[in-house]
Coordinates of N, CA, C and O in Angstrom, one line a residue:
M35 N 1.8 22.2 30.5 CA 3.1 23.6 29.8 C 2.6 24.1 28.6 O 1.6 23.6 27.9
M36 N 2.9 25.0 28.2 CA 2.9 25.8 26.8 C 4.0 26.1 26.4 O 4.9 27.0 26.3
T37 N 3.9 25.7 25.0 CA 5.0 25.9 24.3 C 4.8 26.7 23.1 O 3.5 26.4 22.7
T38 N 5.5 27.8 22.9 CA 5.7 28.5 21.8 C 6.5 28.9 20.9 O 7.4 28.4 21.3
S39 N 6.6 28.6 20.1 CA 7.7 28.4 18.7 C 7.2 30.1 17.8 O 6.7 30.6 17.4
F40 N 8.6 30.7 17.5 CA 8.5 31.4 17.4 C 10.2 31.7 15.7 O 11.1 31.1 16.2
L41 N 9.8 32.4 15.1 CA 10.9 32.1 14.1 C 11.4 33.7 13.8 O 10.8 34.8 13.7
S42 N 12.4 34.1 14.2 CA 13.1 35.3 14.0 C 14.0 35.5 13.5 O 14.9 34.9 12.7
A43 N 14.5 36.9 12.5 CA 15.0 37.0 11.5 C 16.0 38.1 11.8 O 16.7 38.9 11.1
S44 N 16.2 38.6 12.6 CA 17.2 39.7 13.2 C 17.1 39.4 14.6 O 15.9 39.1 15.4
P45 N 18.1 40.5 15.3 CA 18.5 40.3 16.3 C 17.0 41.6 16.8 O 16.4 41.7 18.3
E46 N 16.3 42.0 16.0 CA 15.3 43.5 16.7 C 14.6 42.1 16.9 O 13.3 42.3 17.6
E47 N 13.9 41.2 16.0 CA 12.9 40.2 16.2 C 12.8 39.7 17.4 O 12.0 39.4 17.9
T48 N 14.0 39.2 18.0 CA 14.8 38.7 18.7 C 14.4 39.5 20.1 O 14.0 38.5 21.4
A49 N 15.0 41.0 20.1 CA 14.4 41.7 21.2 C 12.9 41.5 21.6 O 12.4 41.7 22.6
K50 N 12.2 41.7 20.6 CA 10.6 41.9 20.5 C 9.9 40.5 21.2 O 9.3 40.6 22.2
I51 N 10.6 39.3 20.9 CA 10.0 38.0 21.5 C 10.7 38.0 23.2 O 9.7 37.6 23.9
A52 N 11.8 38.6 23.4 CA 11.9 38.8 24.7 C 11.3 39.9 25.5 O 11.1 39.5 26.7
E53 N 10.9 41.1 24.7 CA 10.0 41.7 25.9 C 8.6 41.3 25.9 O 8.1 41.7 27.1
S54 N 8.5 40.7 25.1 CA 7.3 39.8 25.3 C 6.8 39.4 26.3 O 6.1 39.0 27.1
L55 N 8.2 38.4 26.3 CA 8.0 37.1 27.3 C 8.3 37.9 29.1 O 7.4 37.7 29.9
A56 N 9.1 39.3 29.0 CA 9.1 40.2 30.7 C 8.0 40.6 30.3 O 7.7 40.7 31.8
G57 N 6.7 40.6 29.6 CA 6.0 41.4 30.2 C 4.9 40.3 31.0 O 3.9 40.4 31.6
T58 N 5.4 39.5 30.9 CA 4.8 38.0 31.4 C 4.9 37.7 33.2 O 4.8 36.7 33.7
L59 N 6.4 38.2 33.3 CA 7.5 37.9 34.4 C 6.7 38.4 35.8 O 6.6 40.0 35.8
T60 N 6.5 37.6 36.6 CA 6.4 38.4 38.0 C 7.2 38.5 39.0 O 6.7 39.0 40.1
G61 N 8.3 37.4 38.9 CA 9.4 37.4 40.1 C 9.1 36.1 40.6 O 8.2 35.3 40.4
G62 N 10.6 35.4 40.6 CA 10.4 33.9 41.1 C 10.8 32.9 39.7 O 11.3 31.8 39.7
E63 N 10.5 33.6 38.7 CA 11.0 33.1 37.5 C 12.2 32.3 37.4 O 13.3 33.3 37.4
V64 N 12.6 31.2 36.6 CA 13.7 30.5 36.4 C 14.1 30.5 34.4 O 12.9 29.8 34.4
L65 N 14.9 30.9 34.1 CA 14.6 30.7 32.6 C 15.8 30.2 32.4 O 17.0 30.8 32.6
L66 N 15.4 29.0 31.6 CA 17.0 28.3 31.2 C 17.2 28.7 29.6 O 16.4 28.2 29.0
A67 N 17.7 29.2 29.2 CA 18.1 29.1 27.8 C 19.5 28.5 27.4 O 20.5 28.5 28.2
E68 N 19.1 27.9 26.2 CA 20.1 26.6 25.8 C 20.4 26.5 24.4 O 19.3 27.4 23.7
G69 N 20.9 26.6 23.7 CA 21.5 26.8 22.0 C 23.0 26.7 22.1 O 24.1 27.3 23.1
D70 N 23.6 26.4 20.9 CA 24.8 26.6 20.6 C 25.6 28.3 20.7 O 24.2 29.2 20.6
L71 N 26.6 27.8 20.9 CA 27.3 29.4 21.1 C 26.9 30.4 19.7 O 26.9 30.0 18.4
G72 N 26.3 31.8 19.9 CA 26.2 32.9 18.5 C 24.5 32.6 18.3 O 24.2 33.1 17.1
A73 N 23.9 32.4 19.1 CA 22.2 31.8 19.4 C 21.9 32.7 19.4 O 20.5 32.7 19.1
G74 N 22.2 33.5 20.3 CA 21.3 34.8 20.3 C 20.7 34.6 22.3 O 19.8 35.4 22.2
K75 N 21.3 33.8 22.8 CA 21.0 33.7 24.3 C 21.4 35.1 25.0 O 20.7 35.2 25.8
T76 N 22.6 35.3 25.2 CA 22.9 36.8 25.7 C 22.2 37.8 24.7 O 21.2 39.0 25.6
A77 N 21.6 38.3 23.5 CA 21.3 39.2 23.2 C 19.5 39.2 23.8 O 19.1 40.4 23.8
F78 N 19.0 37.7 23.7 CA 18.0 37.7 23.9 C 17.6 38.0 25.6 O 16.6 39.2 26.3
C79 N 19.2 37.6 26.8 CA 18.6 38.4 28.1 C 19.0 39.8 27.9 O 18.7 40.4 28.7
K80 N 19.7 40.6 27.2 CA 19.8 42.0 27.1 C 18.1 43.0 26.5 O 18.4 43.6 27.5
A81 N 17.4 42.2 25.6 CA 16.6 43.0 26.0 C 15.3 42.5 26.9 O 14.5 43.2 27.5
L82 N 15.6 41.4 27.6 CA 15.2 40.7 28.7 C 14.7 41.9 29.5 O 14.0 42.5 30.3
G83 N 15.8 42.1 29.9 CA 16.9 43.0 31.1 C 15.7 44.3 30.6 O 15.9 45.2 31.7
K84 N 16.3 44.7 29.8 CA 16.1 46.4 29.2 C 14.1 46.5 29.5 O 13.7 47.0 29.9
A85 N 13.6 45.5 29.2 CA 12.2 45.4 29.3 C 11.9 45.4 31.0 O 11.0 45.9 31.6
L86 N 12.8 44.9 31.7 CA 12.6 44.7 33.1 C 13.2 45.9 34.0 O 12.9 46.0 34.8
G87 N 13.5 46.8 33.0 CA 13.3 48.3 33.0 C 15.6 48.6 33.7 O 15.7 49.4 34.6
V88 N 16.0 47.5 33.2 CA 17.6 47.6 33.9 C 18.2 48.5 32.8 O 17.6 48.8 31.5
I89 N 18.9 49.9 33.7 CA 19.4 50.7 32.7 C 21.0 50.7 33.0 O 21.9 49.7 34.1
G90 N 21.7 50.6 31.7 CA 22.9 50.2 31.5 C 23.4 49.2 30.5 O 22.2 48.3 30.3
T91 N 24.2 48.6 30.5 CA 25.0 47.8 29.8 C 24.8 46.3 30.5 O 25.0 46.1 31.5
I92 N 23.9 45.2 29.7 CA 23.6 43.8 30.2 C 25.0 43.2 29.3 O 24.9 43.3 27.5
N93 N 25.5 42.3 30.0 CA 26.9 41.9 28.8 C 27.1 40.1 29.6 O 26.6 40.2 30.5
S94 N 27.7 39.3 29.0 CA 27.6 38.0 29.3 C 28.6 37.9 30.5 O 29.6 38.8 30.7
P95 N 28.2 37.4 31.4 CA 29.0 36.9 32.6 C 29.7 35.8 32.6 O 30.0 35.3 33.8
T96 N 29.9 35.1 31.6 CA 31.3 34.1 31.1 C 32.3 34.5 32.2 O 32.5 32.9 32.8
F97 N 33.2 35.2 33.0 CA 33.6 35.2 33.4 C 33.9 35.5 34.8 O 34.4 35.1 35.6
N98 N 32.5 35.9 34.9 CA 32.3 36.5 36.8 C 30.9 34.8 37.1 O 30.9 34.8 38.1
L99 N 30.9 34.4 36.3 CA 29.9 33.7 36.0 C 27.9 33.9 36.2 O 27.2 33.3 35.7
V100 N 28.2 35.2 37.3 CA 27.1 35.6 38.3 C 26.9 37.0 38.1 O 27.8 37.5 38.3
K101 N 26.3 38.2 36.8 CA 25.6 39.2 36.9 C 24.4 39.2 37.4 O 23.8 39.1 37.2
V102 N 24.1 40.9 38.5 CA 23.1 41.1 39.2 C 22.6 42.2 38.4 O 23.7 43.0 38.3
Y103 N 21.6 42.1 37.8 CA 21.0 44.1 37.3 C 19.9 44.2 37.9 O 18.8 43.6 38.3
E104 N 20.0 45.8 38.5 CA 18.9 46.3 39.4 C 17.6 46.4 38.4 O 18.1 47.8 37.7
G105 N 16.6 46.1 38.0 CA 15.9 46.7 37.4 C 14.4 47.4 37.8 O 14.7 47.4 39.3
K106 N 13.6 48.4 37.3 CA 12.8 48.8 37.7 C 11.6 48.3 38.4 O 11.4 48.5 39.9
R107 N 11.5 47.0 37.8 CA 10.4 46.3 38.0 C 10.5 45.0 38.7 O 10.1 44.6 40.2
L108 N 11.9 44.1 37.9 CA 12.4 42.8 39.2 C 13.8 43.3 38.6 O 14.2 44.0 37.7
T109 N 14.7 42.6 39.7 CA 16.2 42.1 39.6 C 16.2 41.2 38.6 O 15.8 40.1 39.2
L110 N 17.2 41.5 37.7 CA 17.7 39.9 37.0 C 19.1 39.4 37.1 O 20.1 40.5 37.3
Y111 N 18.8 38.2 37.3 CA 20.5 37.6 37.6 C 20.5 36.9 36.6 O 20.1 35.7 35.6
H112 N 21.9 37.2 35.9 CA 22.0 36.6 34.6 C 23.2 35.7 34.6 O 24.8 36.1 35.3
V113 N 23.3 34.3 34.6 CA 24.0 33.0 35.0 C 24.8 32.9 33.3 O 23.8 32.7 32.7
D114 N 26.0 33.0 33.3 CA 26.7 32.1 32.4 C 27.7 30.6 32.9 O 28.5 30.8 33.3
A115 N 26.7 29.4 32.6 CA 27.5 28.1 33.3 C 28.6 28.0 32.1 O 29.1 26.4 32.7
Y116 N 28.4 28.5 31.3 CA 29.5 27.5 30.5 C 30.9 27.1 30.7 O 31.6 26.1 30.6
R117 N 31.2 27.8 32.1 CA 32.8 27.7 32.3 C 32.6 26.6 33.7 O 33.7 25.7 34.0
L118 N 31.3 26.0 33.8 CA 31.4 25.0 34.6 C 30.8 23.9 33.9 O 31.1 22.8 34.5
E119 N 31.5 23.6 32.5 CA 31.3 22.4 32.1 C 32.2 21.3 32.4 O 33.5 21.6 32.7
G120 N 31.7 20.1 32.9 CA 32.8 19.1 33.1 C 33.3 19.1 34.9 O 33.4 18.2 35.3
K121 N 32.6 20.3 35.2 CA 33.0 20.5 37.3 C 31.7 20.2 38.0 O 32.1 20.7 39.1
N122 N 30.3 19.3 37.3 CA 29.4 19.2 38.2 C 29.0 20.7 39.0 O 28.9 20.6 40.1
G123 N 29.0 21.5 38.1 CA 28.6 22.6 39.3 C 27.2 22.6 40.2 O 26.5 21.9 39.7
R124 N 27.0 23.4 40.7 CA 26.1 23.4 42.6 C 25.5 24.6 42.0 O 26.4 25.6 42.1
L125 N 24.2 24.7 42.5 CA 23.8 26.1 42.9 C 24.4 26.7 44.1 O 24.9 28.1 43.9
M126 N 24.7 25.9 45.2 CA 25.5 26.5 46.3 C 26.1 27.2 46.0 O 26.8 28.3 46.6
D127 N 27.2 26.6 45.0 CA 28.7 26.9 44.9 C 29.1 28.1 44.6 O 29.7 29.3 44.6
I128 N 27.4 28.8 43.7 CA 28.1 30.1 43.1 C 26.9 31.2 43.5 O 26.3 32.1 43.1
G129 N 25.9 31.0 44.7 CA 25.4 31.5 45.6 C 23.6 32.0 45.0 O 23.0 32.2 45.4
L130 N 23.4 30.2 44.0 CA 22.0 30.8 43.7 C 21.2 30.0 44.6 O 19.7 30.6 43.8
D131 N 21.8 29.1 45.1 CA 20.6 28.6 46.3 C 19.6 29.8 46.4 O 18.6 29.8 47.5
E132 N 20.0 30.6 47.3 CA 19.5 31.8 47.9 C 18.7 32.6 47.2 O 17.6 32.9 47.9
I133 N 18.7 32.9 45.9 CA 17.9 33.3 45.3 C 17.1 33.4 44.7 O 15.9 33.5 43.9
I134 N 17.2 31.7 44.0 CA 16.4 30.8 43.0 C 15.0 30.9 43.7 O 15.0 31.1 44.6
G135 N 14.1 31.9 42.8 CA 12.5 31.8 43.7 C 12.0 32.9 44.6 O 10.8 32.7 44.3
E136 N 13.2 33.7 44.7 CA 12.7 34.8 45.1 C 12.2 35.8 44.4 O 11.7 35.8 43.4
K137 N 10.6 36.1 45.0 CA 9.4 36.6 44.3 C 9.9 38.0 43.5 O 8.8 38.9 42.6
D138 N 11.1 38.7 44.0 CA 11.4 40.3 42.9 C 12.6 39.6 42.1 O 12.8 41.2 41.6
V139 N 13.1 38.5 42.0 CA 14.1 38.5 40.9 C 13.4 37.2 39.7 O 12.9 36.6 40.0
V140 N 14.4 37.4 38.6 CA 14.0 36.6 37.6 C 15.3 36.4 37.1 O 16.5 37.2 37.1
T141 N 15.6 34.9 37.2 CA 17.0 34.4 37.1 C 17.0 33.8 36.2 O 16.2 33.0 35.5
Y142 N 18.0 34.2 34.9 CA 18.2 33.7 33.4 C 19.7 33.5 33.6 O 20.6 33.8 33.1
V143 N 19.3 32.1 32.8 CA 20.8 31.0 33.1 C 20.8 30.4 31.6 O 20.4 29.9 31.0
E144 N 22.3 30.8 31.3 CA 22.7 30.4 30.1 C 23.5 28.7 30.2 O 24.4 29.2 31.5
W145 N 23.8 28.2 29.4 CA 24.4 27.1 29.5 C 23.6 25.9 31.0 O 24.8 25.5 31.5
P146 N 22.7 26.3 31.0 CA 22.0 25.8 32.5 C 22.3 23.7 32.1 O 22.4 23.4 33.3
E147 N 22.9 23.2 31.2 CA 23.2 21.7 31.3 C 24.2 21.7 32.5 O 24.4 20.3 32.6
F148 N 24.9 22.6 32.6 CA 26.5 22.9 33.5 C 26.0 22.8 35.0 O 26.2 22.6 35.8
L149 N 24.6 22.8 35.1 CA 24.1 23.3 36.8 C 23.0 21.8 36.6 O 21.8 22.2 36.8
P150 N 23.3 20.7 37.0 CA 22.5 20.2 36.7 C 20.9 20.3 38.0 O 20.0 19.5 37.8
E151 N 21.4 20.8 39.6 CA 20.6 20.6 39.7 C 19.0 21.3 39.9 O 17.7 21.4 39.9
L152 N 19.2 22.4 38.8 CA 18.4 22.7 37.8 C 16.9 22.5 37.6 O 15.9 23.0 37.4
K153 N 17.4 21.0 36.8 CA 15.9 20.2 36.2 C 15.2 19.8 37.3 O 13.8 19.7 37.2
D154 N 15.1 20.0 39.1 CA 14.7 19.5 39.8 C 14.2 21.2 40.2 O 12.9 21.1 41.1
I155 N 14.1 21.9 39.8 CA 13.7 23.8 40.3 C 12.2 23.4 39.5 O 12.0 23.0 37.6
H156 N 10.9 23.8 39.4 CA 9.7 23.8 39.1 C 8.9 24.9 39.3 O 8.8 25.3 40.9
P157 N 8.4 25.7 38.9 CA 8.2 25.8 37.3 C 9.6 26.3 37.0 O 10.1 27.6 37.4
L158 N 9.7 25.7 35.9 CA 11.0 26.4 34.9 C 10.4 27.2 33.3 O 9.2 26.5 33.4
I159 N 10.8 27.9 32.9 CA 10.4 28.8 31.5 C 12.0 27.7 31.1 O 13.2 28.8 31.0
H160 N 11.6 27.0 30.1 CA 12.8 26.8 28.9 C 12.8 27.7 27.1 O 11.9 27.8 27.1
I161 N 14.2 28.2 27.2 CA 14.1 28.8 26.2 C 15.1 28.1 25.2 O 16.7 27.9 25.6
R162 N 14.7 27.5 24.0 CA 15.6 27.4 23.1 C 15.9 27.6 22.2 O 15.3 28.1 20.9
F163 N 17.1 27.5 21.5 CA 17.7 28.8 20.4 C 18.3 27.7 18.9 O 19.1 27.1 19.9
E164 N 17.5 27.7 18.2 CA 18.4 27.1 17.0 C 19.1 28.1 16.2 O 17.8 28.9 15.4
I165 N 20.5 27.5 15.7 CA 20.6 28.8 14.0 C 20.0 28.3 13.0 O 20.5 27.6 12.6
L166 N 19.2 29.1 12.5 CA 18.7 28.5 11.1 C 19.7 28.9 9.9 O 20.3 28.1 8.7
D167 N 20.1 29.8 10.3 CA 21.0 30.7 9.4 C 22.0 32.1 9.7 O 21.5 31.8 10.8
E168 N 22.9 32.7 8.6 CA 23.7 33.8 9.8 C 22.5 34.7 10.4 O 22.3 35.1 11.4
E169 N 21.4 34.7 10.2 CA 20.4 35.6 10.7 C 19.3 35.3 11.6 O 18.7 35.7 12.4
R170 N 18.7 33.8 10.7 CA 17.5 33.5 11.3 C 17.6 32.6 12.3 O 18.7 31.7 12.3
R171 N 17.2 32.4 13.2 CA 16.5 31.6 14.5 C 15.5 31.4 15.0 O 14.5 32.0 14.8
Q172 N 15.2 29.8 15.4 CA 13.9 29.4 15.8 C 14.3 29.5 17.4 O 15.4 28.9 17.9
I173 N 13.6 30.2 17.9 CA 12.9 30.1 19.1 C 12.3 29.3 19.7 O 11.0 29.9 19.3
V174 N 11.8 28.5 21.0 CA 11.1 27.6 21.2 C 10.9 27.8 22.9 O 11.9 27.5 23.8
I175 N 9.8 28.5 23.2 CA 9.6 28.5 24.7 C 8.5 27.8 25.3 O 7.7 27.5 24.8
D176 N 9.3 26.9 26.0 CA 8.2 25.4 26.8 C 7.8 26.4 28.3 O 9.2 26.3 28.8
D177 N 7.4 27.0 29.1 CA 6.8 27.4 30.3 C 5.6 26.7 31.0 O 4.6 26.4 30.7
E178 N 6.7 26.2 32.1 CA 6.1 25.4 33.0 C 5.0 26.2 33.9 O 4.1 25.1 34.6
R179 N 5.0 27.4 33.9 CA 4.2 27.9 34.2 C 2.9 27.7 34.5 O 1.5 27.7 35.1
N180 N 2.5 27.4 33.2 CA 0.9 27.5 32.7 C 0.1 25.7 32.4 O 1.0 24.6 32.8

């Protein structure tokens, strides 16, 4: 596993980190985004999607749980499992069991702790966001692909 740590002082710097990660994605990856509300998980996904060639607005799928964005390079599945808290969410219940690991898909999951089955999927890319102050974020990426 390769661990990389970044200090982001702005949303623009966070976007550059996401764009850099997007350049390494080939399809089939599952990215687990962990951090408090407002830590930058959705902003990171927006930049990731843009780097994958998604045209249009990427926003939080909180009320839909899953949103699908066709990119020029790969399809992005953006999952927000926050509403599954305390419900023992299952991948099958929201249709993820059929797409996780597909070679032309990148799956980005916010609040992965509410989908316990994800811990059994390998390799994963864990992205942890820590709020340091109003602007700064510590972003740690644990990449199991390496």
